[in-house]
Structure formats: structure tokens, C-alpha cells
Amino acid sequence: DCVGDKNPLYDNEISKRTISFWFSPETLPSGAAKGDVSVLYEEGGTVNGLNMYINGTKFVGGAYAESSPYKWNGSWVTSSKSLEAGSWYFAAMVFDNPASGDKTLKIYLDGELEGTINVETNIAPNHTDDDGLGAVISDTKVMYPGWDTPPDNVVGEGFVRNNDGDIRNDNDEQSNFFDGKMDEFRVTDTARDSDWLKTRYHSELGG
């Protein structure tokens, strides 16, 4: 099932935020093309946004901010762990996006840090459109071949927008459905650390 939510608090620029949930896929997407990925959660639209999704047997999380003045095609982290149908996993993304200083997005799976995205621009500016839980409600952007090499990974001056990873839906159309179960979805306006996420993972694992 998919839930759309136009929550203005979610759509505002993110300073600090942790988004976390449990998921258990019934089936895994057969391919890695953008039309095949299964979206677990997404916010934003055609130019600014964030998402977590399943790409083949891997969990992926990332964000993008193509509008001016940010000019960033986006970055994504892919899990080292392979997913299996019928198993439960704990996913989290943690934003620390101060007005000045280091801006980071950390991606976790089962309480373990899978990777950190660092950019020299606003990593989570204002964005629009519905928020999707279990599908793409309106639009989003996923990783695509070449996203991590020049010119696509250039931020700011020299930025060249690439739409290859765009998923765009018309009117009330939805796409990229997640086939499985989700539980304990939470959004908090704080940047949880690794110890907190590990504690939550282990405390809820047998629940």
C-alpha cells in the first residue's frame, strides 16, 4: 500500500532529521533500472528530494537538489548487505544540514552505517509534492549510470543537470511500488547517532 502526505513540515528545509522504519520485502525487484526499483520512502519532486528504495537485492538511500543555487544532481549510498525476501530490516537516514559547516546525510541498515554523503551545498532544501511511503507518489530521482563521475557529480559552478534517474508520474499516477510490509515509521527532528540507532535496532529486533 502507498500513503501520500502533503505535510508542509516535511517539505521545509531540513536542518536535522532522522527518518527510520522497518521493512520486510515479499519480493525483490528483478532489475536495477529506474522503472524496476521498489521505493520505500520518498519526499520531494523533480528538482529537490530524498528517498530510500530497493535496487535489486540492495538497499539504497540518497538525496538530490538540482534547483538554483544548489545545483547538485544527487548522491546515493548502496548497502553492503544483500536483502532477502521475507526478512525484516531496519532502515534509517540521518540529516545534519547546518547553515554553515559540514553537511552530511548518513544511511544506515540494521543499525550499521552504510555510508555518508558530504556535499558543499544545502543537502535538503525546501521541496514540494506528496511524500510517498511504499511508492513514488509524484516524482523522485534515483541513482543512474555515471551519477558519481564528472560532470554529473559536479556541484555548483560547472553543474550539468542530468535527468537520467528521474521518475516522473502524471496526474494521480503512482509507480515503483514496494511489495512487502513496513512498521514503526518515525520522523524526528534530531540527528540520531550510531549508538542510538543500534540500540533501537537490537531492542526492536525480537519485538
PDB file of C-alpha atoms in Angstrom:
ATOM      1  CA  ASP A   1       0.000   0.000   0.000  1.00  0.00           C
ATOM      2  CA  CYS A   2       1.060   3.597  -0.562  1.00  0.00           C
ATOM      3  CA  VAL A   3       0.378   6.679   1.505  1.00  0.00           C
ATOM      4  CA  GLY A   4       0.607  10.223   0.115  1.00  0.00           C
ATOM      5  CA  ASP A   5       1.026  13.099   2.523  1.00  0.00           C
ATOM      6  CA  LYS A   6       1.311  16.800   1.806  1.00  0.00           C
ATOM      7  CA  ASN A   7       2.839  17.679   5.152  1.00  0.00           C
ATOM      8  CA  PRO A   8       4.366  21.181   4.975  1.00  0.00           C
ATOM      9  CA  LEU A   9       6.610  20.429   7.932  1.00  0.00           C
ATOM     10  CA  TYR A  10       8.202  17.586   5.976  1.00  0.00           C
ATOM     11  CA  ASP A  11       8.623  19.789   2.911  1.00  0.00           C
ATOM     12  CA  ASN A  12      10.510  22.587   4.675  1.00  0.00           C
ATOM     13  CA  GLU A  13      14.282  22.753   4.543  1.00  0.00           C
ATOM     14  CA  ILE A  14      15.759  20.082   6.794  1.00  0.00           C
ATOM     15  CA  SER A  15      18.248  21.123   9.458  1.00  0.00           C
ATOM     16  CA  LYS A  16      18.420  17.927  11.497  1.00  0.00           C
ATOM     17  CA  ARG A  17      16.223  14.895  10.915  1.00  0.00           C
ATOM     18  CA  THR A  18      16.144  11.139  11.327  1.00  0.00           C
ATOM     19  CA  ILE A  19      13.753   9.059   9.207  1.00  0.00           C
ATOM     20  CA  SER A  20      13.547   5.404  10.183  1.00  0.00           C
ATOM     21  CA  PHE A  21      11.351   2.338   9.731  1.00  0.00           C
ATOM     22  CA  TRP A  22      11.303  -1.446   9.499  1.00  0.00           C
ATOM     23  CA  PHE A  23      10.578  -3.202   6.208  1.00  0.00           C
ATOM     24  CA  SER A  24      10.206  -6.776   5.006  1.00  0.00           C
ATOM     25  CA  PRO A  25      10.059  -7.355   1.229  1.00  0.00           C
ATOM     26  CA  GLU A  26       7.770 -10.112  -0.048  1.00  0.00           C
ATOM     27  CA  THR A  27       9.521  -9.934  -3.404  1.00  0.00           C
ATOM     28  CA  LEU A  28      12.606  -8.099  -4.660  1.00  0.00           C
ATOM     29  CA  PRO A  29      12.755  -6.063  -7.882  1.00  0.00           C
ATOM     30  CA  SER A  30      14.195  -8.034 -10.768  1.00  0.00           C
ATOM     31  CA  GLY A  31      16.326  -5.254 -12.255  1.00  0.00           C
ATOM     32  CA  ALA A  32      18.281  -2.149 -11.443  1.00  0.00           C
ATOM     33  CA  ALA A  33      16.731   0.228 -13.991  1.00  0.00           C
ATOM     34  CA  LYS A  34      14.757   3.154 -12.563  1.00  0.00           C
ATOM     35  CA  GLY A  35      11.492   1.549 -13.630  1.00  0.00           C
ATOM     36  CA  ASP A  36      12.280  -1.563 -11.594  1.00  0.00           C
ATOM     37  CA  VAL A  37      13.314  -0.152  -8.201  1.00  0.00           C
ATOM     38  CA  SER A  38      10.922  -0.530  -5.249  1.00  0.00           C
ATOM     39  CA  VAL A  39      10.551   2.735  -3.348  1.00  0.00           C
ATOM     40  CA  LEU A  40      10.261   2.511   0.420  1.00  0.00           C
ATOM     41  CA  TYR A  41      10.041   6.244   1.164  1.00  0.00           C
ATOM     42  CA  GLU A  42      10.420   9.443  -0.817  1.00  0.00           C
ATOM     43  CA  GLU A  43       9.933  13.181  -0.367  1.00  0.00           C
ATOM     44  CA  GLY A  44      10.179  15.909  -2.971  1.00  0.00           C
ATOM     45  CA  GLY A  45       9.715  16.206  -6.681  1.00  0.00           C
ATOM     46  CA  THR A  46      11.519  16.805  -9.949  1.00  0.00           C
ATOM     47  CA  VAL A  47      14.368  19.004  -8.679  1.00  0.00           C
ATOM     48  CA  ASN A  48      14.796  18.577  -4.903  1.00  0.00           C
ATOM     49  CA  GLY A  49      14.127  15.497  -2.807  1.00  0.00           C
ATOM     50  CA  LEU A  50      15.264  12.415  -0.922  1.00  0.00           C
ATOM     51  CA  ASN A  51      14.490   8.711  -0.990  1.00  0.00           C
ATOM     52  CA  MET A  52      15.147   5.190   0.259  1.00  0.00           C
ATOM     53  CA  TYR A  53      14.483   2.253  -2.044  1.00  0.00           C
ATOM     54  CA  ILE A  54      15.389  -1.308  -3.050  1.00  0.00           C
ATOM     55  CA  ASN A  55      17.578  -1.760  -6.121  1.00  0.00           C
ATOM     56  CA  GLY A  56      17.762  -5.455  -6.995  1.00  0.00           C
ATOM     57  CA  THR A  57      18.919  -7.049  -3.729  1.00  0.00           C
ATOM     58  CA  LYS A  58      20.382  -3.851  -2.249  1.00  0.00           C
ATOM     59  CA  PHE A  59      19.010  -1.097  -0.024  1.00  0.00           C
ATOM     60  CA  VAL A  60      19.754   2.442  -1.293  1.00  0.00           C
ATOM     61  CA  GLY A  61      19.360   5.888   0.254  1.00  0.00           C
ATOM     62  CA  GLY A  62      20.163   9.356  -1.017  1.00  0.00           C
ATOM     63  CA  ALA A  63      19.104  12.890  -1.913  1.00  0.00           C
ATOM     64  CA  TYR A  64      19.351  15.480  -4.691  1.00  0.00           C
ATOM     65  CA  ALA A  65      18.981  19.281  -5.043  1.00  0.00           C
ATOM     66  CA  GLU A  66      19.110  20.432  -8.655  1.00  0.00           C
ATOM     67  CA  SER A  67      17.424  23.813  -8.293  1.00  0.00           C
ATOM     68  CA  SER A  68      19.424  27.040  -8.108  1.00  0.00           C
ATOM     69  CA  PRO A  69      21.527  27.880  -6.151  1.00  0.00           C
ATOM     70  CA  TYR A  70      22.232  24.281  -5.028  1.00  0.00           C
ATOM     71  CA  LYS A  71      22.924  22.664  -8.420  1.00  0.00           C
ATOM     72  CA  TRP A  72      23.520  19.095  -7.278  1.00  0.00           C
ATOM     73  CA  ASN A  73      22.465  16.001  -9.258  1.00  0.00           C
ATOM     74  CA  GLY A  74      22.470  13.981  -6.057  1.00  0.00           C
ATOM     75  CA  SER A  75      24.311  11.175  -4.302  1.00  0.00           C
ATOM     76  CA  TRP A  76      23.268   7.728  -3.085  1.00  0.00           C
ATOM     77  CA  VAL A  77      24.615   5.045  -0.772  1.00  0.00           C
ATOM     78  CA  THR A  78      24.149   1.332  -1.550  1.00  0.00           C
ATOM     79  CA  SER A  79      24.109  -1.211   1.263  1.00  0.00           C
ATOM     80  CA  SER A  80      26.868  -3.783   1.573  1.00  0.00           C
ATOM     81  CA  LYS A  81      24.295  -6.294   2.814  1.00  0.00           C
ATOM     82  CA  SER A  82      22.100  -8.125   0.319  1.00  0.00           C
ATOM     83  CA  LEU A  83      18.396  -8.267   1.107  1.00  0.00           C
ATOM     84  CA  GLU A  84      16.334 -11.456   1.196  1.00  0.00           C
ATOM     85  CA  ALA A  85      12.601 -11.763   0.670  1.00  0.00           C
ATOM     86  CA  GLY A  86      10.720 -12.442   3.895  1.00  0.00           C
ATOM     87  CA  SER A  87      13.365 -10.988   6.225  1.00  0.00           C
ATOM     88  CA  TRP A  88      12.949  -7.833   8.305  1.00  0.00           C
ATOM     89  CA  TYR A  89      15.363  -4.871   8.059  1.00  0.00           C
ATOM     90  CA  PHE A  90      15.720  -1.583   9.917  1.00  0.00           C
ATOM     91  CA  ALA A  91      16.441   1.425   7.680  1.00  0.00           C
ATOM     92  CA  ALA A  92      17.402   4.970   8.661  1.00  0.00           C
ATOM     93  CA  MET A  93      18.654   8.156   7.067  1.00  0.00           C
ATOM     94  CA  VAL A  94      20.085  10.932   9.225  1.00  0.00           C
ATOM     95  CA  PHE A  95      20.418  14.536   8.049  1.00  0.00           C
ATOM     96  CA  ASP A  96      22.769  17.039   9.661  1.00  0.00           C
ATOM     97  CA  ASN A  97      22.391  20.129   7.471  1.00  0.00           C
ATOM     98  CA  PRO A  98      23.569  23.253   9.365  1.00  0.00           C
ATOM     99  CA  ALA A  99      23.502  26.707   7.792  1.00  0.00           C
ATOM    100  CA  SER A 100      27.316  26.668   7.814  1.00  0.00           C
ATOM    101  CA  GLY A 101      29.876  23.913   8.188  1.00  0.00           C
ATOM    102  CA  ASP A 102      29.813  20.273   7.135  1.00  0.00           C
ATOM    103  CA  LYS A 103      26.540  18.984   5.668  1.00  0.00           C
ATOM    104  CA  THR A 104      26.014  15.238   5.849  1.00  0.00           C
ATOM    105  CA  LEU A 105      23.455  12.559   5.107  1.00  0.00           C
ATOM    106  CA  LYS A 106      24.146   9.186   6.726  1.00  0.00           C
ATOM    107  CA  ILE A 107      22.490   5.973   5.564  1.00  0.00           C
ATOM    108  CA  TYR A 108      22.024   3.052   7.977  1.00  0.00           C
ATOM    109  CA  LEU A 109      20.778  -0.503   7.628  1.00  0.00           C
ATOM    110  CA  ASP A 110      20.194  -2.673  10.712  1.00  0.00           C
ATOM    111  CA  GLY A 111      21.922  -0.106  12.901  1.00  0.00           C
ATOM    112  CA  GLU A 112      25.135  -0.123  10.869  1.00  0.00           C
ATOM    113  CA  LEU A 113      26.399   2.898   8.950  1.00  0.00           C
ATOM    114  CA  GLU A 114      26.435   2.031   5.242  1.00  0.00           C
ATOM    115  CA  GLY A 115      27.853   5.345   4.063  1.00  0.00           C
ATOM    116  CA  THR A 116      27.975   9.116   4.464  1.00  0.00           C
ATOM    117  CA  ILE A 117      27.149  11.706   1.814  1.00  0.00           C
ATOM    118  CA  ASN A 118      29.035  15.014   2.158  1.00  0.00           C
ATOM    119  CA  VAL A 119      28.279  17.969  -0.112  1.00  0.00           C
ATOM    120  CA  GLU A 120      29.224  21.638  -0.191  1.00  0.00           C
ATOM    121  CA  THR A 121      25.650  22.782  -0.656  1.00  0.00           C
ATOM    122  CA  ASN A 122      22.299  22.504   1.089  1.00  0.00           C
ATOM    123  CA  ILE A 123      21.748  18.758   1.255  1.00  0.00           C
ATOM    124  CA  ALA A 124      17.992  19.038   1.930  1.00  0.00           C
ATOM    125  CA  PRO A 125      16.416  22.343   0.802  1.00  0.00           C
ATOM    126  CA  ASN A 126      12.670  23.037   0.553  1.00  0.00           C
ATOM    127  CA  HIS A 127      10.863  20.598  -1.693  1.00  0.00           C
ATOM    128  CA  THR A 128       7.315  20.055  -2.909  1.00  0.00           C
ATOM    129  CA  ASP A 129       4.899  17.283  -3.942  1.00  0.00           C
ATOM    130  CA  ASP A 130       3.468  14.430  -1.896  1.00  0.00           C
ATOM    131  CA  ASP A 131       5.549  12.219   0.357  1.00  0.00           C
ATOM    132  CA  GLY A 132       5.417   8.565  -0.663  1.00  0.00           C
ATOM    133  CA  LEU A 133       5.520   5.592   1.686  1.00  0.00           C
ATOM    134  CA  GLY A 134       5.780   2.395  -0.347  1.00  0.00           C
ATOM    135  CA  ALA A 135       5.736   4.015  -3.806  1.00  0.00           C
ATOM    136  CA  VAL A 136       6.514   7.134  -5.828  1.00  0.00           C
ATOM    137  CA  ILE A 137       3.520   9.430  -5.405  1.00  0.00           C
ATOM    138  CA  SER A 138       4.567  12.119  -7.869  1.00  0.00           C
ATOM    139  CA  ASP A 139       8.243  12.387  -8.804  1.00  0.00           C
ATOM    140  CA  THR A 140      11.644  11.374  -7.491  1.00  0.00           C
ATOM    141  CA  LYS A 141      15.171  10.696  -8.712  1.00  0.00           C
ATOM    142  CA  VAL A 142      17.255   7.532  -8.239  1.00  0.00           C
ATOM    143  CA  MET A 143      20.886   6.779  -8.970  1.00  0.00           C
ATOM    144  CA  TYR A 144      21.795   6.189 -12.603  1.00  0.00           C
ATOM    145  CA  PRO A 145      24.964   5.213 -14.525  1.00  0.00           C
ATOM    146  CA  GLY A 146      27.564   7.962 -14.169  1.00  0.00           C
ATOM    147  CA  TRP A 147      25.968   9.848 -11.271  1.00  0.00           C
ATOM    148  CA  ASP A 148      29.222   9.657  -9.268  1.00  0.00           C
ATOM    149  CA  THR A 149      31.612  10.802 -12.022  1.00  0.00           C
ATOM    150  CA  PRO A 150      32.195  14.167 -13.781  1.00  0.00           C
ATOM    151  CA  PRO A 151      30.343  16.121 -14.961  1.00  0.00           C
ATOM    152  CA  ASP A 152      27.358  14.647 -13.100  1.00  0.00           C
ATOM    153  CA  ASN A 153      28.965  14.827  -9.654  1.00  0.00           C
ATOM    154  CA  VAL A 154      29.988  18.485 -10.025  1.00  0.00           C
ATOM    155  CA  VAL A 155      28.201  20.716  -7.501  1.00  0.00           C
ATOM    156  CA  GLY A 156      27.592  24.426  -8.076  1.00  0.00           C
ATOM    157  CA  GLU A 157      29.690  26.064 -10.779  1.00  0.00           C
ATOM    158  CA  GLY A 158      30.047  23.706 -13.715  1.00  0.00           C
ATOM    159  CA  PHE A 159      26.873  21.795 -12.800  1.00  0.00           C
ATOM    160  CA  VAL A 160      25.194  19.985 -15.709  1.00  0.00           C
ATOM    161  CA  ARG A 161      21.738  18.665 -14.924  1.00  0.00           C
ATOM    162  CA  ASN A 162      21.138  15.016 -15.813  1.00  0.00           C
ATOM    163  CA  ASN A 163      17.589  13.651 -15.857  1.00  0.00           C
ATOM    164  CA  ASP A 164      18.531  10.010 -16.463  1.00  0.00           C
ATOM    165  CA  GLY A 165      17.461   8.952 -12.960  1.00  0.00           C
ATOM    166  CA  ASP A 166      14.184  10.877 -12.926  1.00  0.00           C
ATOM    167  CA  ILE A 167      10.937   9.050 -12.192  1.00  0.00           C
ATOM    168  CA  ARG A 168       8.035  11.276 -13.198  1.00  0.00           C
ATOM    169  CA  ASN A 169       4.367  10.434 -12.822  1.00  0.00           C
ATOM    170  CA  ASP A 170       1.416  12.219 -14.403  1.00  0.00           C
ATOM    171  CA  ASN A 171      -1.671  13.380 -12.514  1.00  0.00           C
ATOM    172  CA  ASP A 172      -2.700  10.784  -9.902  1.00  0.00           C
ATOM    173  CA  GLU A 173      -0.449   8.051 -11.263  1.00  0.00           C
ATOM    174  CA  GLN A 174       1.795   6.207  -8.795  1.00  0.00           C
ATOM    175  CA  SER A 175       4.708   3.873  -9.534  1.00  0.00           C
ATOM    176  CA  ASN A 176       7.599   1.780  -8.202  1.00  0.00           C
ATOM    177  CA  PHE A 177       5.511   0.033  -5.556  1.00  0.00           C
ATOM    178  CA  PHE A 178       7.118  -1.801  -2.657  1.00  0.00           C
ATOM    179  CA  ASP A 179       5.775  -5.334  -2.278  1.00  0.00           C
ATOM    180  CA  GLY A 180       6.018  -6.185   1.407  1.00  0.00           C
ATOM    181  CA  LYS A 181       5.408  -4.983   4.948  1.00  0.00           C
ATOM    182  CA  MET A 182       6.524  -1.866   6.823  1.00  0.00           C
ATOM    183  CA  ASP A 183       6.372  -0.987  10.522  1.00  0.00           C
ATOM    184  CA  GLU A 184       7.457   1.588  13.119  1.00  0.00           C
ATOM    185  CA  PHE A 185       7.830   4.507  10.696  1.00  0.00           C
ATOM    186  CA  ARG A 186       9.227   7.530  12.571  1.00  0.00           C
ATOM    187  CA  VAL A 187      10.408  11.044  11.722  1.00  0.00           C
ATOM    188  CA  THR A 188      12.237  13.057  14.384  1.00  0.00           C
ATOM    189  CA  ASP A 189      13.831  16.494  14.097  1.00  0.00           C
ATOM    190  CA  THR A 190      17.131  15.397  15.550  1.00  0.00           C
ATOM    191  CA  ALA A 191      20.214  13.733  14.091  1.00  0.00           C
ATOM    192  CA  ARG A 192      20.365  10.372  15.872  1.00  0.00           C
ATOM    193  CA  ASP A 193      23.825   8.889  16.305  1.00  0.00           C
ATOM    194  CA  SER A 194      25.002   5.381  15.536  1.00  0.00           C
ATOM    195  CA  ASP A 195      24.724   4.171  19.131  1.00  0.00           C
ATOM    196  CA  TRP A 196      21.084   5.293  19.370  1.00  0.00           C
ATOM    197  CA  LEU A 197      20.184   3.540  16.112  1.00  0.00           C
ATOM    198  CA  LYS A 198      21.978   0.335  17.107  1.00  0.00           C
ATOM    199  CA  THR A 199      20.160   0.333  20.441  1.00  0.00           C
ATOM    200  CA  ARG A 200      16.791   0.778  18.745  1.00  0.00           C
ATOM    201  CA  TYR A 201      17.565  -1.930  16.204  1.00  0.00           C
ATOM    202  CA  HIS A 202      18.518  -4.513  18.820  1.00  0.00           C
ATOM    203  CA  SER A 203      15.695  -3.580  21.208  1.00  0.00           C
ATOM    204  CA  GLU A 204      13.032  -3.961  18.499  1.00  0.00           C
ATOM    205  CA  LEU A 205      14.584  -6.891  16.632  1.00  0.00           C
ATOM    206  CA  GLY A 206      12.657  -9.537  18.552  1.00  0.00           C
ATOM    207  CA  GLY A 207       9.521  -7.428  19.046  1.00  0.00           C
TER     208      GLY A 207
END
